[in-house]
């Protein structure tokens, strides 16, 4: 969404302060909606105005998977983040060029967008599971056994130890046995050390009969988890969630030119700023099925947190065209094109997920890249003026950025992958409604 602003009196200064306070207290924002009113008469063109609008944005962005594609998968090539937006526009007449007014606009917008996806993989048919992230904490799963399916008693044993990076230790020994056909046991335990901890879970069912054992240890260097036995009631759940914040600012100088037939054409030019901040969280958790109905075993797993920020600084040219259909009704069209310097910054780390255990993040990665990008967009709007100083607008638009950062993975010498910043394009679709006050 876009916002226009211009002020030169005490009254307008108060308006700006109120508008900015409203923007700061709002959690929803807009990417590039065209909410400005295009004046249809000379006296309207030279009057200061304030426009506030809100709407919905759909932003198509390049996507990426986790640094562990063997676990999380490669991810979709693109993702659509959607959400609400908010925009404000203020215009300030500066004078005239010949017989035409000269208008200074400050346009700004903010959009809060998000997307998420989930994939669940059943462990039915598997009798073992081993996962490790990071450099593997200094620990060991000393014992992890489960009796074969169909054998009574259904029994399981887990013994796990960690000696964390801060010198702390934690240990759990757990066993369970169901010797009767109607006997069922589901138990779990966790223990914290200074910078890590351990976890065990045992599930036995004398009626099946079957048994399963789970164990994990972690600290701020990595996590290791394992499972054995009948894992048919358990599953691996992979989740990807993204929050994107997009802020646009432009300062445009324009001169409306009245033409015959009720047409007005307005060329504009000025500096622009845009930021696209993306926070992407990956989670892989082991969901342990209980043998007792209604009982829930805490999830264990690992999370990856990525932050990819883009900053655009450049210049934008815009051409607006409007036509009065009736004294209180008009339509408008606009097109814009510009270029910007682009600075991208990527940060990533892992963290262990263990119940009642706090561990620090590990395996940090940081990358930067500088580039140049082109920006373009088109929009259309409808304006209705129920009174002399009040205008209601409806707008729709499409905006294109030919370069936005994304993450590519390159195989490294250690058999893993190293993330690097690549480039792709983004397309924003938006619809908004607005109210304009003239002063």
mmCIF file with all atom_site columns, C-alpha atoms in Angstrom, residues 156-277:
data_model
loop_
_atom_site.group_PDB
_atom_site.id
_atom_site.type_symbol
_atom_site.label_atom_id
_atom_site.label_alt_id
_atom_site.label_comp_id
_atom_site.label_asym_id
_atom_site.label_entity_id
_atom_site.label_seq_id
_atom_site.pdbx_PDB_ins_code
_atom_site.Cartn_x
_atom_site.Cartn_y
_atom_site.Cartn_z
_atom_site.occupancy
_atom_site.B_iso_or_equiv
_atom_site.pdbx_formal_charge
_atom_site.auth_seq_id
_atom_site.auth_comp_id
_atom_site.auth_asym_id
_atom_site.auth_atom_id
_atom_site.pdbx_PDB_model_num
ATOM 1   C CA . UNK A 1 156 ? 10.483  -51.073 27.099  1.00 0.00 ? 156 UNK A CA 1
ATOM 2   C CA . UNK A 1 157 ? 13.611  -49.518 28.626  1.00 0.00 ? 157 UNK A CA 1
ATOM 3   C CA . UNK A 1 158 ? 15.334  -46.160 27.991  1.00 0.00 ? 158 UNK A CA 1
ATOM 4   C CA . UNK A 1 159 ? 18.506  -44.784 29.563  1.00 0.00 ? 159 UNK A CA 1
ATOM 5   C CA . UNK A 1 160 ? 19.992  -41.474 28.363  1.00 0.00 ? 160 UNK A CA 1
ATOM 6   C CA . UNK A 1 161 ? 22.712  -39.083 29.570  1.00 0.00 ? 161 UNK A CA 1
ATOM 7   C CA . UNK A 1 162 ? 23.980  -35.646 28.531  1.00 0.00 ? 162 UNK A CA 1
ATOM 8   C CA . UNK A 1 163 ? 27.151  -33.782 29.530  1.00 0.00 ? 163 UNK A CA 1
ATOM 9   C CA . UNK A 1 164 ? 26.379  -30.336 28.127  1.00 0.00 ? 164 UNK A CA 1
ATOM 10  C CA . UNK A 1 165 ? 28.726  -27.647 26.823  1.00 0.00 ? 165 UNK A CA 1
ATOM 11  C CA . UNK A 1 166 ? 28.489  -25.700 30.113  1.00 0.00 ? 166 UNK A CA 1
ATOM 12  C CA . UNK A 1 167 ? 29.648  -28.651 32.218  1.00 0.00 ? 167 UNK A CA 1
ATOM 13  C CA . UNK A 1 168 ? 26.177  -29.660 33.408  1.00 0.00 ? 168 UNK A CA 1
ATOM 14  C CA . UNK A 1 169 ? 24.863  -33.230 33.421  1.00 0.00 ? 169 UNK A CA 1
ATOM 15  C CA . UNK A 1 170 ? 21.451  -34.864 33.288  1.00 0.00 ? 170 UNK A CA 1
ATOM 16  C CA . UNK A 1 171 ? 20.425  -38.530 33.313  1.00 0.00 ? 171 UNK A CA 1
ATOM 17  C CA . UNK A 1 172 ? 17.185  -40.534 33.094  1.00 0.00 ? 172 UNK A CA 1
ATOM 18  C CA . UNK A 1 173 ? 16.625  -44.275 33.426  1.00 0.00 ? 173 UNK A CA 1
ATOM 19  C CA . UNK A 1 174 ? 13.087  -45.444 32.713  1.00 0.00 ? 174 UNK A CA 1
ATOM 20  C CA . UNK A 1 175 ? 11.430  -48.845 32.263  1.00 0.00 ? 175 UNK A CA 1
ATOM 21  C CA . UNK A 1 176 ? 7.869   -50.101 31.785  1.00 0.00 ? 176 UNK A CA 1
ATOM 22  C CA . UNK A 1 177 ? 6.230   -53.515 31.439  1.00 0.00 ? 177 UNK A CA 1
ATOM 23  C CA . UNK A 1 178 ? 2.651   -54.616 30.698  1.00 0.00 ? 178 UNK A CA 1
ATOM 24  C CA . UNK A 1 179 ? 2.312   -58.299 31.523  1.00 0.00 ? 179 UNK A CA 1
ATOM 25  C CA . UNK A 1 180 ? -1.498  -58.526 31.312  1.00 0.00 ? 180 UNK A CA 1
ATOM 26  C CA . UNK A 1 181 ? -3.634  -58.371 28.187  1.00 0.00 ? 181 UNK A CA 1
ATOM 27  C CA . UNK A 1 182 ? -5.465  -55.301 29.455  1.00 0.00 ? 182 UNK A CA 1
ATOM 28  C CA . UNK A 1 183 ? -2.358  -53.602 30.821  1.00 0.00 ? 183 UNK A CA 1
ATOM 29  C CA . UNK A 1 184 ? -1.290  -50.294 29.301  1.00 0.00 ? 184 UNK A CA 1
ATOM 30  C CA . UNK A 1 185 ? 1.498   -47.899 30.268  1.00 0.00 ? 185 UNK A CA 1
ATOM 31  C CA . UNK A 1 186 ? 2.421   -44.499 28.820  1.00 0.00 ? 186 UNK A CA 1
ATOM 32  C CA . UNK A 1 187 ? 5.085   -42.585 30.722  1.00 0.00 ? 187 UNK A CA 1
ATOM 33  C CA . UNK A 1 188 ? 7.546   -39.830 29.956  1.00 0.00 ? 188 UNK A CA 1
ATOM 34  C CA . UNK A 1 189 ? 10.157  -37.790 31.789  1.00 0.00 ? 189 UNK A CA 1
ATOM 35  C CA . UNK A 1 190 ? 12.557  -34.920 31.183  1.00 0.00 ? 190 UNK A CA 1
ATOM 36  C CA . UNK A 1 191 ? 15.539  -33.594 33.109  1.00 0.00 ? 191 UNK A CA 1
ATOM 37  C CA . UNK A 1 192 ? 17.476  -30.337 32.673  1.00 0.00 ? 192 UNK A CA 1
ATOM 38  C CA . UNK A 1 193 ? 21.200  -29.673 32.906  1.00 0.00 ? 193 UNK A CA 1
ATOM 39  C CA . UNK A 1 194 ? 22.888  -26.260 32.783  1.00 0.00 ? 194 UNK A CA 1
ATOM 40  C CA . UNK A 1 195 ? 22.658  -25.757 29.008  1.00 0.00 ? 195 UNK A CA 1
ATOM 41  C CA . UNK A 1 196 ? 20.664  -28.789 27.884  1.00 0.00 ? 196 UNK A CA 1
ATOM 42  C CA . UNK A 1 197 ? 18.704  -31.812 29.020  1.00 0.00 ? 197 UNK A CA 1
ATOM 43  C CA . UNK A 1 198 ? 17.387  -35.302 28.332  1.00 0.00 ? 198 UNK A CA 1
ATOM 44  C CA . UNK A 1 199 ? 13.987  -36.859 27.623  1.00 0.00 ? 199 UNK A CA 1
ATOM 45  C CA . UNK A 1 200 ? 12.512  -40.377 27.595  1.00 0.00 ? 200 UNK A CA 1
ATOM 46  C CA . UNK A 1 201 ? 9.097   -41.834 26.776  1.00 0.00 ? 201 UNK A CA 1
ATOM 47  C CA . UNK A 1 202 ? 7.874   -45.433 27.004  1.00 0.00 ? 202 UNK A CA 1
ATOM 48  C CA . UNK A 1 203 ? 4.622   -46.847 25.568  1.00 0.00 ? 203 UNK A CA 1
ATOM 49  C CA . UNK A 1 204 ? 3.472   -50.420 26.270  1.00 0.00 ? 204 UNK A CA 1
ATOM 50  C CA . UNK A 1 205 ? 0.202   -52.199 25.466  1.00 0.00 ? 205 UNK A CA 1
ATOM 51  C CA . UNK A 1 206 ? -0.464  -55.704 26.727  1.00 0.00 ? 206 UNK A CA 1
ATOM 52  C CA . UNK A 1 207 ? -3.544  -56.074 24.545  1.00 0.00 ? 207 UNK A CA 1
ATOM 53  C CA . UNK A 1 208 ? -1.693  -55.758 21.240  1.00 0.00 ? 208 UNK A CA 1
ATOM 54  C CA . UNK A 1 209 ? 0.848   -56.666 22.646  1.00 0.00 ? 209 UNK A CA 1
ATOM 55  C CA . UNK A 1 210 ? 3.404   -53.988 21.624  1.00 0.00 ? 210 UNK A CA 1
ATOM 56  C CA . UNK A 1 211 ? 5.985   -51.613 23.059  1.00 0.00 ? 211 UNK A CA 1
ATOM 57  C CA . UNK A 1 212 ? 8.005   -48.565 21.990  1.00 0.00 ? 212 UNK A CA 1
ATOM 58  C CA . UNK A 1 213 ? 10.851  -46.569 23.570  1.00 0.00 ? 213 UNK A CA 1
ATOM 59  C CA . UNK A 1 214 ? 11.940  -42.990 22.822  1.00 0.00 ? 214 UNK A CA 1
ATOM 60  C CA . UNK A 1 215 ? 14.959  -41.007 24.027  1.00 0.00 ? 215 UNK A CA 1
ATOM 61  C CA . UNK A 1 216 ? 16.638  -37.664 23.243  1.00 0.00 ? 216 UNK A CA 1
ATOM 62  C CA . UNK A 1 217 ? 19.442  -35.446 24.543  1.00 0.00 ? 217 UNK A CA 1
ATOM 63  C CA . UNK A 1 218 ? 20.413  -31.888 23.558  1.00 0.00 ? 218 UNK A CA 1
ATOM 64  C CA . UNK A 1 219 ? 22.304  -28.752 24.492  1.00 0.00 ? 219 UNK A CA 1
ATOM 65  C CA . UNK A 1 220 ? 23.325  -25.548 22.686  1.00 0.00 ? 220 UNK A CA 1
ATOM 66  C CA . UNK A 1 221 ? 25.452  -27.489 20.186  1.00 0.00 ? 221 UNK A CA 1
ATOM 67  C CA . UNK A 1 222 ? 22.899  -29.966 18.829  1.00 0.00 ? 222 UNK A CA 1
ATOM 68  C CA . UNK A 1 223 ? 20.221  -32.577 19.465  1.00 0.00 ? 223 UNK A CA 1
ATOM 69  C CA . UNK A 1 224 ? 20.009  -36.341 19.017  1.00 0.00 ? 224 UNK A CA 1
ATOM 70  C CA . UNK A 1 225 ? 16.815  -38.380 19.288  1.00 0.00 ? 225 UNK A CA 1
ATOM 71  C CA . UNK A 1 226 ? 16.019  -42.034 18.660  1.00 0.00 ? 226 UNK A CA 1
ATOM 72  C CA . UNK A 1 227 ? 13.090  -44.442 18.851  1.00 0.00 ? 227 UNK A CA 1
ATOM 73  C CA . UNK A 1 228 ? 12.630  -48.200 18.644  1.00 0.00 ? 228 UNK A CA 1
ATOM 74  C CA . UNK A 1 229 ? 9.793   -50.735 18.762  1.00 0.00 ? 229 UNK A CA 1
ATOM 75  C CA . UNK A 1 230 ? 6.241   -50.431 17.444  1.00 0.00 ? 230 UNK A CA 1
ATOM 76  C CA . UNK A 1 231 ? 6.107   -46.842 16.117  1.00 0.00 ? 231 UNK A CA 1
ATOM 77  C CA . UNK A 1 232 ? 2.807   -47.243 14.239  1.00 0.00 ? 232 UNK A CA 1
ATOM 78  C CA . UNK A 1 233 ? 0.966   -44.746 16.473  1.00 0.00 ? 233 UNK A CA 1
ATOM 79  C CA . UNK A 1 234 ? 3.639   -42.078 16.073  1.00 0.00 ? 234 UNK A CA 1
ATOM 80  C CA . UNK A 1 235 ? 4.345   -39.597 13.288  1.00 0.00 ? 235 UNK A CA 1
ATOM 81  C CA . UNK A 1 236 ? 6.807   -36.974 12.076  1.00 0.00 ? 236 UNK A CA 1
ATOM 82  C CA . UNK A 1 237 ? 5.185   -33.562 11.622  1.00 0.00 ? 237 UNK A CA 1
ATOM 83  C CA . UNK A 1 238 ? 6.954   -30.944 9.481   1.00 0.00 ? 238 UNK A CA 1
ATOM 84  C CA . UNK A 1 239 ? 5.707   -27.349 9.712   1.00 0.00 ? 239 UNK A CA 1
ATOM 85  C CA . UNK A 1 240 ? 6.659   -24.192 7.848   1.00 0.00 ? 240 UNK A CA 1
ATOM 86  C CA . UNK A 1 241 ? 5.285   -20.829 8.955   1.00 0.00 ? 241 UNK A CA 1
ATOM 87  C CA . UNK A 1 242 ? 6.175   -17.386 7.620   1.00 0.00 ? 242 UNK A CA 1
ATOM 88  C CA . UNK A 1 243 ? 5.504   -13.816 8.716   1.00 0.00 ? 243 UNK A CA 1
ATOM 89  C CA . UNK A 1 244 ? 6.341   -11.012 6.297   1.00 0.00 ? 244 UNK A CA 1
ATOM 90  C CA . UNK A 1 245 ? 6.300   -7.296  7.033   1.00 0.00 ? 245 UNK A CA 1
ATOM 91  C CA . UNK A 1 246 ? 6.386   -4.943  4.043   1.00 0.00 ? 246 UNK A CA 1
ATOM 92  C CA . UNK A 1 247 ? 6.828   -1.179  4.425   1.00 0.00 ? 247 UNK A CA 1
ATOM 93  C CA . UNK A 1 248 ? 6.735   1.320   1.540   1.00 0.00 ? 248 UNK A CA 1
ATOM 94  C CA . UNK A 1 249 ? 7.587   5.032   1.589   1.00 0.00 ? 249 UNK A CA 1
ATOM 95  C CA . UNK A 1 250 ? 7.684   7.493   -1.319  1.00 0.00 ? 250 UNK A CA 1
ATOM 96  C CA . UNK A 1 251 ? 8.047   11.270  -1.589  1.00 0.00 ? 251 UNK A CA 1
ATOM 97  C CA . UNK A 1 252 ? 6.667   12.386  -4.946  1.00 0.00 ? 252 UNK A CA 1
ATOM 98  C CA . UNK A 1 253 ? 6.475   15.770  -6.619  1.00 0.00 ? 253 UNK A CA 1
ATOM 99  C CA . UNK A 1 254 ? 3.667   16.081  -9.155  1.00 0.00 ? 254 UNK A CA 1
ATOM 100 C CA . UNK A 1 255 ? 1.797   18.618  -11.255 1.00 0.00 ? 255 UNK A CA 1
ATOM 101 C CA . UNK A 1 256 ? -1.827  17.822  -12.252 1.00 0.00 ? 256 UNK A CA 1
ATOM 102 C CA . UNK A 1 257 ? -2.652  18.918  -15.801 1.00 0.00 ? 257 UNK A CA 1
ATOM 103 C CA . UNK A 1 258 ? -6.299  19.441  -16.722 1.00 0.00 ? 258 UNK A CA 1
ATOM 104 C CA . UNK A 1 259 ? -7.317  18.228  -20.178 1.00 0.00 ? 259 UNK A CA 1
ATOM 105 C CA . UNK A 1 260 ? -10.553 18.539  -22.133 1.00 0.00 ? 260 UNK A CA 1
ATOM 106 C CA . UNK A 1 261 ? -13.435 16.170  -21.509 1.00 0.00 ? 261 UNK A CA 1
ATOM 107 C CA . UNK A 1 262 ? -12.941 15.993  -17.755 1.00 0.00 ? 262 UNK A CA 1
ATOM 108 C CA . UNK A 1 263 ? -9.558  14.245  -17.980 1.00 0.00 ? 263 UNK A CA 1
ATOM 109 C CA . UNK A 1 264 ? -6.623  15.036  -15.680 1.00 0.00 ? 264 UNK A CA 1
ATOM 110 C CA . UNK A 1 265 ? -3.085  13.697  -16.116 1.00 0.00 ? 265 UNK A CA 1
ATOM 111 C CA . UNK A 1 266 ? -0.524  13.897  -13.306 1.00 0.00 ? 266 UNK A CA 1
ATOM 112 C CA . UNK A 1 267 ? 3.171   13.043  -13.796 1.00 0.00 ? 267 UNK A CA 1
ATOM 113 C CA . UNK A 1 268 ? 5.097   12.434  -10.541 1.00 0.00 ? 268 UNK A CA 1
ATOM 114 C CA . UNK A 1 269 ? 8.669   11.670  -9.568  1.00 0.00 ? 269 UNK A CA 1
ATOM 115 C CA . UNK A 1 270 ? 10.636  11.214  -6.353  1.00 0.00 ? 270 UNK A CA 1
ATOM 116 C CA . UNK A 1 271 ? 12.646  8.964   -4.005  1.00 0.00 ? 271 UNK A CA 1
ATOM 117 C CA . UNK A 1 272 ? 11.333  5.670   -2.591  1.00 0.00 ? 272 UNK A CA 1
ATOM 118 C CA . UNK A 1 273 ? 12.134  3.210   0.192   1.00 0.00 ? 273 UNK A CA 1
ATOM 119 C CA . UNK A 1 274 ? 10.871  -0.337  0.670   1.00 0.00 ? 274 UNK A CA 1
ATOM 120 C CA . UNK A 1 275 ? 11.600  -3.047  3.216   1.00 0.00 ? 275 UNK A CA 1
ATOM 121 C CA . UNK A 1 276 ? 10.551  -6.707  3.067   1.00 0.00 ? 276 UNK A CA 1
ATOM 122 C CA . UNK A 1 277 ? 11.293  -8.596  6.294   1.00 0.00 ? 277 UNK A CA 1
#
